[in-house]
Short mmCIF file of N, CA and C in Angstrom, two decimals:
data_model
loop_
_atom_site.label_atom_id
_atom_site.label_comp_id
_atom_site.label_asym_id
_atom_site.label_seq_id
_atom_site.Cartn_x
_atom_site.Cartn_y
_atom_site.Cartn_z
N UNK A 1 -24.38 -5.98 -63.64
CA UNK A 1 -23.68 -6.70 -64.69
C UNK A 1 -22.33 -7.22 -64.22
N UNK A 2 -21.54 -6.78 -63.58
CA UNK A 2 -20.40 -6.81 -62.91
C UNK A 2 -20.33 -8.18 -62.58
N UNK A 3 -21.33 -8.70 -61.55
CA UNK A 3 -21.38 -10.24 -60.75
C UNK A 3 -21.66 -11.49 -62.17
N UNK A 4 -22.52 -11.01 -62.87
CA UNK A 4 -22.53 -11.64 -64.43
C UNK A 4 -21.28 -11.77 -65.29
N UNK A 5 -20.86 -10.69 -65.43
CA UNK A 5 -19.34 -10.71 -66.13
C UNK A 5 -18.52 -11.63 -65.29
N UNK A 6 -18.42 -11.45 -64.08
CA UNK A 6 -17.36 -12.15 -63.29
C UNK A 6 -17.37 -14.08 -63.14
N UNK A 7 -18.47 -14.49 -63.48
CA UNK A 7 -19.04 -15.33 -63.52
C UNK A 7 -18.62 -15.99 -65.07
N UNK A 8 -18.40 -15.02 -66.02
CA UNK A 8 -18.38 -16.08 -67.45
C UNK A 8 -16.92 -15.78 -67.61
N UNK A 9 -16.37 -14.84 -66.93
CA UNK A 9 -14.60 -15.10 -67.25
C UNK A 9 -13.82 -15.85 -65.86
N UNK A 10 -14.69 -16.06 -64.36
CA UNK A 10 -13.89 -17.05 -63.84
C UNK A 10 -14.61 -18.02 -63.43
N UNK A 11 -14.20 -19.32 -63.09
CA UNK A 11 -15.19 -19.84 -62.55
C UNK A 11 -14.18 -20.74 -61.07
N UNK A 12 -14.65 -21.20 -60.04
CA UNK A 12 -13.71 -22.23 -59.27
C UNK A 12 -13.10 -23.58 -60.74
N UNK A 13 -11.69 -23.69 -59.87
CA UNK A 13 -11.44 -25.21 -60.40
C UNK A 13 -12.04 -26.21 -59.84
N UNK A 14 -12.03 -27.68 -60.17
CA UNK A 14 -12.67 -28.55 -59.40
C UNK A 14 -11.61 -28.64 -57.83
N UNK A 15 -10.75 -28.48 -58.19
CA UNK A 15 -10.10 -28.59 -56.33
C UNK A 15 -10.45 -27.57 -55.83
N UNK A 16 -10.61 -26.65 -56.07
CA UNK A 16 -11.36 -25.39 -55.12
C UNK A 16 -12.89 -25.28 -54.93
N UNK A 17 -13.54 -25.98 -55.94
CA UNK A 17 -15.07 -25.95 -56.06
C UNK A 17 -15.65 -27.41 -55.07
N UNK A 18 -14.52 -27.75 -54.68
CA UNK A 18 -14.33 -29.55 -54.26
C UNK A 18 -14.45 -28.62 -52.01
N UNK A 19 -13.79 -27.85 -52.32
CA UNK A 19 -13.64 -26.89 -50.83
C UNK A 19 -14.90 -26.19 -50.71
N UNK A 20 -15.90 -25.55 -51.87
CA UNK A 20 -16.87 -24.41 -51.75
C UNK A 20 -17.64 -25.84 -51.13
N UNK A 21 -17.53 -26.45 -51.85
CA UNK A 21 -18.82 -27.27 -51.72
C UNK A 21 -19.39 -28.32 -50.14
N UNK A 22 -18.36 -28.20 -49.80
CA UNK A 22 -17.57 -28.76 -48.39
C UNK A 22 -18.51 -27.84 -47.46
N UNK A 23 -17.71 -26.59 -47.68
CA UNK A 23 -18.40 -25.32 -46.67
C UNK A 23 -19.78 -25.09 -46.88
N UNK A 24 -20.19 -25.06 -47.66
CA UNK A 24 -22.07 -25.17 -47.86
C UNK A 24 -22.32 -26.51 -47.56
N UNK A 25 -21.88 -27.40 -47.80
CA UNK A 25 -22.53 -28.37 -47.40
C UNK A 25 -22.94 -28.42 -45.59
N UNK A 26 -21.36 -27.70 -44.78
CA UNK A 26 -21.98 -27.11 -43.17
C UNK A 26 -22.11 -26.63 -42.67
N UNK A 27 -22.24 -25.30 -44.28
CA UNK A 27 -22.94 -24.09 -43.56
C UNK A 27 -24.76 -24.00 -43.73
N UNK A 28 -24.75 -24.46 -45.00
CA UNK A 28 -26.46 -24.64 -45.74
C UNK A 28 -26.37 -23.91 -46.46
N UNK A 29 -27.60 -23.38 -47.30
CA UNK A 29 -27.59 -22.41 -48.32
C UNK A 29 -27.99 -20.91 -47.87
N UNK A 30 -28.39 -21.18 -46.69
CA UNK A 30 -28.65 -20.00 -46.23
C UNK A 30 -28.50 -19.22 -44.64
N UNK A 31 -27.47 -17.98 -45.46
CA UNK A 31 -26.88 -17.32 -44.50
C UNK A 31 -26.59 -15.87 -44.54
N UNK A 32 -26.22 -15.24 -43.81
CA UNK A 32 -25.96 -14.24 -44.03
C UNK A 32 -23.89 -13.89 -43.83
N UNK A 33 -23.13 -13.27 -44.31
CA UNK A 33 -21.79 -13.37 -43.67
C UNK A 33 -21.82 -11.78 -43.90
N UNK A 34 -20.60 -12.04 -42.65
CA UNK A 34 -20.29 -11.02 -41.92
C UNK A 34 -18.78 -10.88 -41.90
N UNK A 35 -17.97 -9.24 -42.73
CA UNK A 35 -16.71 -9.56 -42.63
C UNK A 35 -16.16 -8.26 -42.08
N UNK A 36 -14.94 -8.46 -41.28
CA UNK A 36 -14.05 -7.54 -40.57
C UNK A 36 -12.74 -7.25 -40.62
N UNK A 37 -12.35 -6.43 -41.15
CA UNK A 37 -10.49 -6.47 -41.68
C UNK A 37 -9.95 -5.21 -40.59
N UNK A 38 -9.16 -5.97 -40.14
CA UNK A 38 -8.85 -5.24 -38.13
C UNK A 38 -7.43 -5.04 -38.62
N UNK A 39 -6.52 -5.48 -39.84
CA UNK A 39 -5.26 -4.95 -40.08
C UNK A 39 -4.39 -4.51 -39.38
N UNK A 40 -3.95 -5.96 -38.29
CA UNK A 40 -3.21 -6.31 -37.37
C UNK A 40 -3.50 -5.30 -35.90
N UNK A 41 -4.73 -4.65 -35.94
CA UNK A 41 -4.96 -3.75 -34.54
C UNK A 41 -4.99 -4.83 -33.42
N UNK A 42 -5.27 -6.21 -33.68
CA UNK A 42 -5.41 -6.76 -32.52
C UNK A 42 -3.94 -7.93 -31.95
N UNK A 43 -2.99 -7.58 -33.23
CA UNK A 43 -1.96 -8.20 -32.93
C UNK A 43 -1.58 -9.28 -33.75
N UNK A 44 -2.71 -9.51 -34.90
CA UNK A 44 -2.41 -10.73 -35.42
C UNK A 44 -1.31 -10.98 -36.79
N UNK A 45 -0.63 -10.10 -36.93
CA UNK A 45 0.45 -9.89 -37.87
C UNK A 45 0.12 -10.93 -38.84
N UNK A 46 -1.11 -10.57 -39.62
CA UNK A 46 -1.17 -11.44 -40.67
C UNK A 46 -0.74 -10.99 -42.06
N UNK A 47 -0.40 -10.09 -41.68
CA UNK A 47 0.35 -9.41 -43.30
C UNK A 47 1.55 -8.60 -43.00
N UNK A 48 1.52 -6.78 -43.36
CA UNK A 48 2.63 -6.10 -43.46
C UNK A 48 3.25 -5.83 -41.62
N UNK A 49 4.12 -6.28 -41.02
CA UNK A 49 4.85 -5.53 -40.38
C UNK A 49 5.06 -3.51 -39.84
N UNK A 50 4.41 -3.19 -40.93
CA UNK A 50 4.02 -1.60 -40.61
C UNK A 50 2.45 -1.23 -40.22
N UNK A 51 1.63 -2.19 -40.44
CA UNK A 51 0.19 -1.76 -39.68
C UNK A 51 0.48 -2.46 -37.99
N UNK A 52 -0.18 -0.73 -37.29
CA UNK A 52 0.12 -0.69 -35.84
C UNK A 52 -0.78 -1.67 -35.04
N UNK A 53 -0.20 -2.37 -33.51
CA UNK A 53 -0.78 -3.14 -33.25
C UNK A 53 -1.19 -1.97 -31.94
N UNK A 54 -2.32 -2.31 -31.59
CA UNK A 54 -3.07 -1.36 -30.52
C UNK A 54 -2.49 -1.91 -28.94
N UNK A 55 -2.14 -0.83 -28.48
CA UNK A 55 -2.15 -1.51 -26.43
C UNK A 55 -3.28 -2.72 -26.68
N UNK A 56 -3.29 -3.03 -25.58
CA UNK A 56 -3.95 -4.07 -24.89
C UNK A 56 -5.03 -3.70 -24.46
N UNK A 57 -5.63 -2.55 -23.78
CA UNK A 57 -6.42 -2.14 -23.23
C UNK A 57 -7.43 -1.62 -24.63
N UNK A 58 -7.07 -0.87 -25.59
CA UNK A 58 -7.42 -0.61 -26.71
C UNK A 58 -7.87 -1.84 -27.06
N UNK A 59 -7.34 -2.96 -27.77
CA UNK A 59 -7.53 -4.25 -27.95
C UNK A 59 -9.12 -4.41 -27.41
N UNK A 60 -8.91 -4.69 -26.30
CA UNK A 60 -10.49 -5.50 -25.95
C UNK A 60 -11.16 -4.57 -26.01
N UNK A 61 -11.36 -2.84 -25.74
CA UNK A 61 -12.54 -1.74 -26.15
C UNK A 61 -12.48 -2.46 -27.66
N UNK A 62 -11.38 -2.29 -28.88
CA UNK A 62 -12.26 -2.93 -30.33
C UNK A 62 -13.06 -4.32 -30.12
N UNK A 63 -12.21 -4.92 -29.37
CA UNK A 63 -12.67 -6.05 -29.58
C UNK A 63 -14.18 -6.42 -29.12
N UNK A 64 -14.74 -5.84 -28.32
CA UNK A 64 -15.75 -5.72 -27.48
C UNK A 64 -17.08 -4.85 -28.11
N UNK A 65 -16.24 -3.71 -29.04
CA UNK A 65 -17.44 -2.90 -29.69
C UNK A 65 -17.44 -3.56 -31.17
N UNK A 66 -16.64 -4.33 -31.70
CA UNK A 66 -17.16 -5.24 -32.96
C UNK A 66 -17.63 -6.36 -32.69
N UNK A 67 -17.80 -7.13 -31.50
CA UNK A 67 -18.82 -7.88 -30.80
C UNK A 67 -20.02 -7.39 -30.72
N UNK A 68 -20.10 -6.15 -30.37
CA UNK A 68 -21.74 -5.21 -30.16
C UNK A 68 -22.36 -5.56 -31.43
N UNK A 69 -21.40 -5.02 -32.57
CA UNK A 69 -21.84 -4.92 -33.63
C UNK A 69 -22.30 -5.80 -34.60
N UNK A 70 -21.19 -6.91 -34.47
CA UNK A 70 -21.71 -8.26 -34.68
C UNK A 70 -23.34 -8.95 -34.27
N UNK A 71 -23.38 -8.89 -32.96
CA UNK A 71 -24.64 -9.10 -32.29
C UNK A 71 -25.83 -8.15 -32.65
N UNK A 72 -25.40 -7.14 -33.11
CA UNK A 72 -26.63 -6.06 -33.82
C UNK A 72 -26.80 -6.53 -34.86
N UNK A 73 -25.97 -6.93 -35.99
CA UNK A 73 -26.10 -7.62 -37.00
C UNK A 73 -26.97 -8.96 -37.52
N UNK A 74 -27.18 -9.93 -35.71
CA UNK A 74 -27.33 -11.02 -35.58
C UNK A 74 -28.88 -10.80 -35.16
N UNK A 75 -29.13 -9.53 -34.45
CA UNK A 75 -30.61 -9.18 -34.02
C UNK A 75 -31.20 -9.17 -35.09
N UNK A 76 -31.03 -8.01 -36.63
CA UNK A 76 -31.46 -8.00 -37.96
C UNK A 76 -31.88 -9.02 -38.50
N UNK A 77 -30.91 -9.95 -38.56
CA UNK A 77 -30.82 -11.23 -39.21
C UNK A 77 -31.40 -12.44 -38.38
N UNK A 78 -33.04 -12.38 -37.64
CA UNK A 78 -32.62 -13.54 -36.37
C UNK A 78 -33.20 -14.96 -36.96
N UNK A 79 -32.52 -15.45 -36.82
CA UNK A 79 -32.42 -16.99 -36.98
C UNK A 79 -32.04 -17.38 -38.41
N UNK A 80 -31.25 -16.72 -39.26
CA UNK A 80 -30.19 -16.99 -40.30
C UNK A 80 -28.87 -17.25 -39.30
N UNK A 81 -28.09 -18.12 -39.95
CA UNK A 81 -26.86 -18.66 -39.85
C UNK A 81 -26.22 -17.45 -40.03
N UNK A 82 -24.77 -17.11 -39.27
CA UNK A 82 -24.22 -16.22 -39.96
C UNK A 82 -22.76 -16.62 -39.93
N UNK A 83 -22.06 -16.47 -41.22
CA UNK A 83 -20.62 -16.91 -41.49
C UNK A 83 -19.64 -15.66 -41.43
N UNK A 84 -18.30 -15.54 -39.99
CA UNK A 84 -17.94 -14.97 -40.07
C UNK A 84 -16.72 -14.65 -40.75
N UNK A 85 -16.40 -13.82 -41.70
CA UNK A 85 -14.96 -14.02 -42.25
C UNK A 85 -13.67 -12.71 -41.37
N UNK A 86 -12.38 -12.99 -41.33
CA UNK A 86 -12.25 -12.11 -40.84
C UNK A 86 -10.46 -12.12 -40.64
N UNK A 87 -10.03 -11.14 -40.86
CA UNK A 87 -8.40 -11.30 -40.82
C UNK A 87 -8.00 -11.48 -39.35
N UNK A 88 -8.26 -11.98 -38.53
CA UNK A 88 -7.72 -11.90 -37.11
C UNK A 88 -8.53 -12.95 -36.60
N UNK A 89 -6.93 -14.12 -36.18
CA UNK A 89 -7.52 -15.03 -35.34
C UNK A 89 -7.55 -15.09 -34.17
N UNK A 90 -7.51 -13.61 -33.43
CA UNK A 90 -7.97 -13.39 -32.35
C UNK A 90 -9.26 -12.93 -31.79
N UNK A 91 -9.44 -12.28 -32.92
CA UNK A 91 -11.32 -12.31 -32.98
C UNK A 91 -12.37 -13.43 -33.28
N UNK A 92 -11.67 -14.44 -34.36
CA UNK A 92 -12.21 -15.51 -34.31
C UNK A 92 -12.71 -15.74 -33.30
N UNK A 93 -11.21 -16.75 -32.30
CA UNK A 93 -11.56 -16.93 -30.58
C UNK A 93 -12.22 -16.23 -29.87
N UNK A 94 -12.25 -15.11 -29.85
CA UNK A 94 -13.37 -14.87 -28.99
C UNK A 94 -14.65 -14.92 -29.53
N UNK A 95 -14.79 -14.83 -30.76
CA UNK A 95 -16.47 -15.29 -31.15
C UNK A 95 -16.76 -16.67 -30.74
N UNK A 96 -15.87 -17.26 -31.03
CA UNK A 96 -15.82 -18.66 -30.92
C UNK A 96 -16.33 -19.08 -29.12
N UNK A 97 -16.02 -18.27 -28.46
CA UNK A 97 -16.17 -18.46 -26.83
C UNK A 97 -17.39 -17.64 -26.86
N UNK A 98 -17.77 -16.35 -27.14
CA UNK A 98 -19.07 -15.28 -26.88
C UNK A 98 -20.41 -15.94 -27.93
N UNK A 99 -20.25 -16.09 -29.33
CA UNK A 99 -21.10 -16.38 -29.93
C UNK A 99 -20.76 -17.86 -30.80
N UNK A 100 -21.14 -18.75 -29.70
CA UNK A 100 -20.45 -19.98 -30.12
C UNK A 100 -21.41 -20.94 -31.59
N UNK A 101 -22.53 -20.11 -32.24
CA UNK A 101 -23.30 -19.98 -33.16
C UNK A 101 -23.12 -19.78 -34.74
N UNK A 102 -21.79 -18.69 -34.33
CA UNK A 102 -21.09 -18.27 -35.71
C UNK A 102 -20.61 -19.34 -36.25
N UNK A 103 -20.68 -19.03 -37.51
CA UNK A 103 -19.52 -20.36 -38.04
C UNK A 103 -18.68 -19.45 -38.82
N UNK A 104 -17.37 -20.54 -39.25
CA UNK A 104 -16.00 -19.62 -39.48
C UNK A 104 -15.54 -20.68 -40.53
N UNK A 105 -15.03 -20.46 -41.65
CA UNK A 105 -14.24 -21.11 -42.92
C UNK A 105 -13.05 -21.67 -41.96
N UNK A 106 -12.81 -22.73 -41.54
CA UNK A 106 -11.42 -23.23 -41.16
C UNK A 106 -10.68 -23.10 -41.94
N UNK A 107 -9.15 -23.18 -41.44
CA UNK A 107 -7.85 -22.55 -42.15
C UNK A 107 -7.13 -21.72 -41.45
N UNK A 108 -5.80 -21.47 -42.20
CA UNK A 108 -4.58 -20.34 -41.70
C UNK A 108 -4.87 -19.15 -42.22
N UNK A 109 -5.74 -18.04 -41.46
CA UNK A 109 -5.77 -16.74 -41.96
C UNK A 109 -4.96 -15.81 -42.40
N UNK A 110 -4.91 -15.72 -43.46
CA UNK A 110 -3.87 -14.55 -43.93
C UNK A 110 -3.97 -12.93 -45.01
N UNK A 111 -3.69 -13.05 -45.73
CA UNK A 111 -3.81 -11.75 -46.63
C UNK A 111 -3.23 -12.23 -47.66
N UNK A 112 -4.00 -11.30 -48.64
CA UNK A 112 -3.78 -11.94 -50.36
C UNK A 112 -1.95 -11.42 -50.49
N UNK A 113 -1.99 -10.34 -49.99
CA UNK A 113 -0.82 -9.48 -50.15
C UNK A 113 0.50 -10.51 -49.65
N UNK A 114 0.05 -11.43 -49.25
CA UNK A 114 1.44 -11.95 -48.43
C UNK A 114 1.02 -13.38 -49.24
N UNK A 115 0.87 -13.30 -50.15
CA UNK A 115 0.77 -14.87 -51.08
C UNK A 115 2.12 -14.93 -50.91
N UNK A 116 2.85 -14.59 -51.42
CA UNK A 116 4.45 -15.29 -51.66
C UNK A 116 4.67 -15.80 -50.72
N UNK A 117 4.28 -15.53 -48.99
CA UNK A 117 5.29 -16.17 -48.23
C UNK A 117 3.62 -17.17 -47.04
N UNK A 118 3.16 -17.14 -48.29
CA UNK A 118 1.69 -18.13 -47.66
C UNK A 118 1.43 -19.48 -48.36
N UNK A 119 0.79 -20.49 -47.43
CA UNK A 119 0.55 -21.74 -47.91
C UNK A 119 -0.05 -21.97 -48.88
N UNK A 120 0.02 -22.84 -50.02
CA UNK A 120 -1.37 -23.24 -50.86
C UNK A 120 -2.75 -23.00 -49.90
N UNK A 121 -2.60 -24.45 -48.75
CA UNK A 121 -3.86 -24.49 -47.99
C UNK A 121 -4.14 -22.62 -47.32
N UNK A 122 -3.46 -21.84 -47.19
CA UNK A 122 -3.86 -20.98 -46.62
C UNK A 122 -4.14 -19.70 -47.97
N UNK A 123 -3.75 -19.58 -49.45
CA UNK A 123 -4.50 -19.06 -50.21
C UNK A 123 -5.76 -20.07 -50.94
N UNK A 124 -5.77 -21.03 -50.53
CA UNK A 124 -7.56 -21.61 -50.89
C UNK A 124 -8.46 -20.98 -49.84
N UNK A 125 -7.57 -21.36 -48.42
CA UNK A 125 -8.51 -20.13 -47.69
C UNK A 125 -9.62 -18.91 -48.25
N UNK A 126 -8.45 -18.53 -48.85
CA UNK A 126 -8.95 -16.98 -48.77
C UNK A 126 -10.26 -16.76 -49.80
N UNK A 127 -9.99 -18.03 -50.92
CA UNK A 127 -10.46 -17.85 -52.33
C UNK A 127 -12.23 -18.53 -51.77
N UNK A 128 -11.80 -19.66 -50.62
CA UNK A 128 -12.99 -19.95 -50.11
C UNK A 128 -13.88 -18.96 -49.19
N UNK A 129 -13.38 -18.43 -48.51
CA UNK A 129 -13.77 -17.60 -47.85
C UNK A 129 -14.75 -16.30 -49.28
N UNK A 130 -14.21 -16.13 -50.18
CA UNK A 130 -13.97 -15.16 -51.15
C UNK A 130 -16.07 -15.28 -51.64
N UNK A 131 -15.76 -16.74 -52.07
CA UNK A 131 -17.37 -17.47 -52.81
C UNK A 131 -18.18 -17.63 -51.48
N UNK A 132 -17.79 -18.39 -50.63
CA UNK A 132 -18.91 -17.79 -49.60
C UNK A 132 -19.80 -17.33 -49.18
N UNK A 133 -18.63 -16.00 -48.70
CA UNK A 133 -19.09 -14.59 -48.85
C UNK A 133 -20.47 -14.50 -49.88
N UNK A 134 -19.75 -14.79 -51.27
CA UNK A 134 -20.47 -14.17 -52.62
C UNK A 134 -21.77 -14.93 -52.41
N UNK A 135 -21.80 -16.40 -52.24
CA UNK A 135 -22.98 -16.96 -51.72
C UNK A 135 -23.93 -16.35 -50.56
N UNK A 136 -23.81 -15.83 -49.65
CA UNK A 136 -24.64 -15.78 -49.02
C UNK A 136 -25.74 -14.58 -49.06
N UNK A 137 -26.77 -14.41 -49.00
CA UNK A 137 -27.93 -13.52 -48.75
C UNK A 137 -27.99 -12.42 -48.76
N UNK A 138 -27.30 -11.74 -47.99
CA UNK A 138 -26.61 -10.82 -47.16
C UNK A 138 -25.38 -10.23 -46.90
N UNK A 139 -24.19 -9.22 -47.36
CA UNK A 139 -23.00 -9.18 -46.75
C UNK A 139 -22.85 -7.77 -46.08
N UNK A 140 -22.20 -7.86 -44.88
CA UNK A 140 -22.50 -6.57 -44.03
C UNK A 140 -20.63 -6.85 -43.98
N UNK A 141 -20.00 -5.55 -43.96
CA UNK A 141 -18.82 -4.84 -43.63
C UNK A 141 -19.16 -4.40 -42.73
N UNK A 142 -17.94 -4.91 -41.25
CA UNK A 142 -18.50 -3.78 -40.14
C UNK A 142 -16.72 -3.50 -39.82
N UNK A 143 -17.23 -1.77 -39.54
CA UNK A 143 -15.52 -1.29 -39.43
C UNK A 143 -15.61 -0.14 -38.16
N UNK A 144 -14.76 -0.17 -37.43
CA UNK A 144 -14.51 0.17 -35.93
C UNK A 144 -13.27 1.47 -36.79
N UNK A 145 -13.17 2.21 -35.92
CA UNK A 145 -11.64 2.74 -35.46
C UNK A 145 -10.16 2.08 -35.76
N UNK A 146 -9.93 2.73 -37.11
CA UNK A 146 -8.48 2.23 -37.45
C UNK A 146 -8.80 0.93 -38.18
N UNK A 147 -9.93 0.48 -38.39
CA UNK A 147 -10.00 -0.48 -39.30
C UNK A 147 -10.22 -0.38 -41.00
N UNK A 148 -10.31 -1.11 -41.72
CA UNK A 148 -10.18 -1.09 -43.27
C UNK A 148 -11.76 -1.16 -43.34
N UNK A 149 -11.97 -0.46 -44.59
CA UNK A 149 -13.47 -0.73 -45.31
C UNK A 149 -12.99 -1.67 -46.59
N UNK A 150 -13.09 -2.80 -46.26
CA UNK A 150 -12.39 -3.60 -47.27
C UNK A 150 -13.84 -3.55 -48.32
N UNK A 151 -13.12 -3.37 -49.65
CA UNK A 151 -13.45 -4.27 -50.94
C UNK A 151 -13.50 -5.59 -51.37
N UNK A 152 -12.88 -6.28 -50.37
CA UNK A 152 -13.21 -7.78 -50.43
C UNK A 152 -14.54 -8.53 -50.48
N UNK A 153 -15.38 -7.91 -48.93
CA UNK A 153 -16.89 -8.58 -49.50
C UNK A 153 -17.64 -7.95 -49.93
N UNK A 154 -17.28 -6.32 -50.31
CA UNK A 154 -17.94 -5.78 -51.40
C UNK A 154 -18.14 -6.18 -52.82
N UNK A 155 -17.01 -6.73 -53.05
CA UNK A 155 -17.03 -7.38 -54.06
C UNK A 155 -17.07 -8.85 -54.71
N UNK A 156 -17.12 -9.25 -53.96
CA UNK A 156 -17.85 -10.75 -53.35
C UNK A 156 -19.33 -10.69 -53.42
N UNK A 157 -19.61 -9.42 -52.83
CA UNK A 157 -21.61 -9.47 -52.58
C UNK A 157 -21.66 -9.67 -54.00
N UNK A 158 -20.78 -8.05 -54.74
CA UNK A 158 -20.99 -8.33 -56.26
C UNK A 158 -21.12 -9.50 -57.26
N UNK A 159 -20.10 -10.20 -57.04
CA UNK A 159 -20.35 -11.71 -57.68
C UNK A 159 -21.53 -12.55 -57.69
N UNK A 160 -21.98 -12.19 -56.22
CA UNK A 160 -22.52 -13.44 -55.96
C UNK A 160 -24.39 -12.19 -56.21
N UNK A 161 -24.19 -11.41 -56.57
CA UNK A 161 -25.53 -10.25 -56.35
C UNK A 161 -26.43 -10.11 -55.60
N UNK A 162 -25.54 -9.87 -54.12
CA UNK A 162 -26.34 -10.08 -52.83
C UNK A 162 -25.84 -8.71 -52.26
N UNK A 163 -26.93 -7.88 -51.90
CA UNK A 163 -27.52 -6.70 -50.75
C UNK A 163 -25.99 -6.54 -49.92
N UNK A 164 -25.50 -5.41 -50.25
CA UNK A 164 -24.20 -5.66 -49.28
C UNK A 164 -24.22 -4.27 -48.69
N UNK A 165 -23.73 -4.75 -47.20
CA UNK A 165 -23.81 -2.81 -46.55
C UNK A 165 -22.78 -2.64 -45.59
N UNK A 166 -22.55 -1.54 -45.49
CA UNK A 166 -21.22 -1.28 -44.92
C UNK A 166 -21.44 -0.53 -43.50
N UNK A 167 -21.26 -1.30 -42.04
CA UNK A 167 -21.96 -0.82 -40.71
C UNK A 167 -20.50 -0.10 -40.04
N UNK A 168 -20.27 1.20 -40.45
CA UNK A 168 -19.32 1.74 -39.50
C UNK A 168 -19.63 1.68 -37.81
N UNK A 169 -19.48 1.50 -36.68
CA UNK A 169 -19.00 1.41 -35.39
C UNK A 169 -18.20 2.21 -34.60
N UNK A 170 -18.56 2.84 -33.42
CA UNK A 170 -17.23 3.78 -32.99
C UNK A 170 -16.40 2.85 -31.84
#
């Protein structure tokens, strides 16, 4: 009931529904997404100043075992599209170079938490990224070491009332 309720008290405006429609139009209707909240471990200070950024060497072990995981994700799912969302545009890039397949919501990645000192274009981001998510098939949370089990595309799957699972990683 939850994804029903959410549905008759919000809906997109037309300038934001003007963006969903954009992203399906090159993503298709069918996909699976995939989201990762790394809360600046890899350096990308997209929000608070007090979440720790990992050595370097640390860095690419996460970065390398949420690649595994990703690609395990991609075995499950084979030959669905998969849309990655994800607070770190350093993980982007390297998907972007390793699994040059993924597709990614363009935009300035950030955190809801830091609206005040974030762009319009970069909270449509987020709100796009948000329906997406809720659109697609499938939503898998995958969380490593020191990472967040975000409620974001948990609750996104909810909206949109799509199968959502949560793949911890060591």
């Amino acid at each position: 009931d939850w994804g029903e309720l959410y549905g008759e008290l919000f809906r997109p405006t037309a300038y934001l529904q003007q963006y969903i429609d954009d992203c399906k139009q090159g993503l298709g209707e069918e996909y699976v997404a995939v989201h990762l909240r790394f809360m600046n471990l890899l350096g990308d200070k997209t929000e608070f100043d007090s979440d720790p950024t990992l050595p370097r060497a640390e860095q690419e072990s996460l970065t390398m075992r949420a690649l595994a995981s990703l690609r395990e994700v991609m075995q499950r799912n084979c030959g669905k599209r998969i849309l990655l969302a994800t607070d770190s545009a350093t993980f982007v890039e390297r998907v972007r170079r390793e699994q040059p397949e993924v597709r990614f919501i363009p935009g300035e990645i950030r955190h809801i938490g830091t609206a005040q000192h974030t762009s319009d274009g970069a909270v449509v981001k987020m709100f796009v990224d948000y329906y997406m998510i809720a659109g697609a098939e499938r939503v898998y949370n995958l969380v490593g070491p020191g990472m967040w089990p975000s409620a974001f595309p948990e609750y996104a799957a909810k909206i949109g009332r799509c199968p959502f699972e949560r793949i911890s990683f060591k």
